Amino acid sequence: LAIRHADLVRSLTLASSMSRNNEMSKEVISKWSDTSVPEELAKVVNTHVYSEEFYNTYAETFHAMESSATAEGVKRMHNLTRMIKDFSTYDELDQIKCPVYVFAGSSDNTLGVEASIEIAEKLGCDIKIYDGYSHAVYDEYQGFYDEVFKSKRNNLN
């Protein structure tokens, strides 16, 4: 939306994002697309997205979610992985005209923190990297949303 309809977007926050695939994302997406058993796929996704510590802390919750995974969910995830395999907006990032805020976890085992750094460098914007946090920094770090909204308020006024 920020690329194709820049006039509609006042600001953009990217958390644990990528503009194109890298070796890590290709490997992770391949694992996801190769897994067809619903419970196994849910666990593979969760263990890539969340840190081991967070996953173990909330193991009972994750197990319940994984146990309720469905064949329809596998189908949706496989459709998503097919679309992600060829995803690239890197060469179009310069069309974004609004302020951009990039946030990432240093221990992102899904895309790698480098994917977010690449976006920030291409756009010439700041990036906040949360040391020791995973791809799901937005779930794991309790102050994440307060910091996102604070950074936007400070720069949009």
Coordinates of C-alpha atoms in Angstrom, one line a residue:
L1 CA 0.0 0.0 0.0
A2 CA 2.8 2.4 0.9
I3 CA 4.5 1.7 -2.4
R4 CA 1.6 1.7 -4.8
H5 CA -0.6 4.3 -3.0
A6 CA 1.9 6.5 -1.2
D7 CA -0.6 9.3 -0.9
L8 CA -2.8 7.2 1.4
V9 CA -0.1 6.3 3.9
R10 CA 1.0 8.9 6.6
S11 CA 3.5 6.6 8.3
L12 CA 4.6 3.0 8.2
T13 CA 5.8 0.7 11.0
L14 CA 7.6 -2.4 9.9
A15 CA 8.2 -5.1 12.6
S16 CA 10.3 -8.1 11.8
S17 CA 9.9 -7.5 8.1
M18 CA 11.6 -8.2 4.8
S19 CA 11.5 -6.7 1.4
R20 CA 12.9 -9.7 -0.3
N21 CA 13.9 -13.2 0.6
N22 CA 17.3 -14.1 2.0
E23 CA 18.9 -17.5 2.6
M24 CA 17.4 -17.8 6.1
S25 CA 13.8 -17.0 5.0
K26 CA 14.1 -19.3 2.0
E27 CA 15.2 -22.2 4.3
V28 CA 12.4 -21.5 6.8
I29 CA 9.7 -21.1 4.1
S30 CA 10.9 -24.4 2.6
K31 CA 10.5 -26.2 5.9
W32 CA 7.0 -24.8 6.3
S33 CA 6.0 -25.8 2.8
D34 CA 7.5 -29.3 3.3
T35 CA 5.4 -30.0 6.4
S36 CA 1.9 -31.3 5.8
V37 CA 0.8 -32.7 9.2
P38 CA -1.2 -29.9 10.9
E39 CA 0.2 -30.2 14.4
E40 CA 3.8 -30.5 13.1
L41 CA 3.4 -27.5 10.9
A42 CA 2.1 -25.4 13.7
K43 CA 5.0 -26.4 15.9
V44 CA 7.6 -25.7 13.2
V45 CA 6.1 -22.3 12.6
N46 CA 5.9 -21.5 16.3
T47 CA 9.5 -22.6 17.0
H48 CA 10.8 -20.4 14.2
V49 CA 8.7 -17.3 15.1
Y50 CA 9.1 -17.4 18.9
S51 CA 12.3 -17.7 21.0
E52 CA 13.0 -21.0 22.7
E53 CA 12.6 -19.3 26.1
F54 CA 9.2 -17.8 25.2
Y55 CA 8.0 -21.0 23.6
N56 CA 9.0 -23.1 26.7
T57 CA 7.4 -20.5 29.1
Y58 CA 4.1 -20.8 27.3
A59 CA 4.5 -24.4 26.2
E60 CA 1.0 -25.4 27.4
T61 CA -0.6 -22.7 25.4
F62 CA 1.5 -23.5 22.3
H63 CA 0.7 -27.2 22.6
A64 CA -3.1 -26.4 22.8
M65 CA -2.8 -24.2 19.7
E66 CA -0.8 -26.8 17.8
S67 CA -3.2 -29.6 18.8
S68 CA -6.1 -27.6 17.3
A69 CA -4.3 -27.1 13.9
T70 CA -6.3 -28.2 10.9
A71 CA -5.7 -29.4 7.4
E72 CA -7.4 -26.2 6.2
G73 CA -4.7 -24.2 8.1
V74 CA -2.0 -26.2 6.4
K75 CA -3.6 -25.4 3.0
R76 CA -3.6 -21.7 3.9
M77 CA 0.0 -21.8 5.1
H78 CA 1.1 -23.6 2.0
N79 CA -0.6 -21.0 -0.2
L80 CA 1.1 -18.3 1.8
T81 CA 4.5 -19.9 1.4
R82 CA 4.0 -20.2 -2.4
M83 CA 3.4 -16.4 -2.5
I84 CA 6.3 -15.5 -0.2
K85 CA 8.8 -17.5 -2.2
D86 CA 8.8 -14.9 -5.1
F87 CA 8.1 -11.9 -2.9
S88 CA 10.3 -8.8 -3.5
T89 CA 9.6 -5.1 -3.1
Y90 CA 13.3 -4.2 -2.5
D91 CA 13.6 -2.3 -5.8
E92 CA 10.4 -0.4 -5.1
L93 CA 11.1 0.8 -1.6
D94 CA 12.2 4.2 -2.8
Q95 CA 8.5 4.8 -3.7
I96 CA 7.6 5.0 0.0
K97 CA 7.2 8.7 0.8
C98 CA 6.1 8.6 4.4
P99 CA 8.1 8.3 7.6
V100 CA 9.0 4.6 8.2
Y101 CA 9.8 3.0 11.6
V102 CA 11.6 -0.3 11.5
F103 CA 11.7 -2.6 14.5
A104 CA 13.3 -6.1 14.8
G105 CA 14.5 -8.7 17.2
S106 CA 18.2 -9.5 17.1
S107 CA 17.5 -13.2 17.3
D108 CA 14.9 -13.4 14.5
N109 CA 15.1 -17.1 13.4
T110 CA 12.5 -16.6 10.6
L111 CA 13.9 -13.8 8.5
G112 CA 17.0 -12.8 10.3
V113 CA 17.6 -9.3 11.7
E114 CA 19.5 -8.5 8.5
A115 CA 16.2 -8.4 6.6
S116 CA 15.0 -5.5 8.7
I117 CA 18.4 -3.8 8.6
E118 CA 18.4 -4.0 4.8
I119 CA 15.0 -2.2 4.7
A120 CA 16.2 0.6 7.1
E121 CA 19.4 1.1 5.1
K122 CA 17.6 1.2 1.8
L123 CA 15.1 3.8 3.2
G124 CA 17.6 5.7 5.2
C125 CA 15.4 5.4 8.3
D126 CA 16.1 4.5 11.9
I127 CA 15.8 1.0 13.2
K128 CA 15.3 -0.3 16.7
I129 CA 16.7 -3.7 17.3
Y130 CA 15.6 -5.5 20.5
D131 CA 18.6 -7.5 21.8
G132 CA 17.8 -11.2 22.4
Y133 CA 14.3 -11.0 21.0
S134 CA 12.8 -13.2 18.3
H135 CA 10.8 -12.6 15.1
A136 CA 7.8 -12.2 17.4
V137 CA 9.4 -9.3 19.3
Y138 CA 5.9 -7.7 19.1
D139 CA 4.5 -10.5 21.3
E140 CA 7.6 -11.1 23.5
Y141 CA 8.7 -7.6 24.5
Q142 CA 6.0 -6.2 26.8
G143 CA 6.7 -2.5 26.0
F144 CA 6.8 -3.0 22.2
Y145 CA 3.6 -1.3 21.3
D146 CA 4.1 1.6 23.7
E147 CA 7.5 2.3 22.1
V148 CA 6.0 2.0 18.5
F149 CA 3.3 4.5 19.3
K150 CA 5.6 6.8 21.2
S151 CA 8.0 7.0 18.3
K152 CA 5.2 7.8 15.9
R153 CA 3.7 10.5 18.1
N154 CA 7.1 12.1 18.5
N155 CA 7.6 12.3 14.7
L156 CA 4.1 13.0 13.5
N157 CA 3.5 16.1 15.5

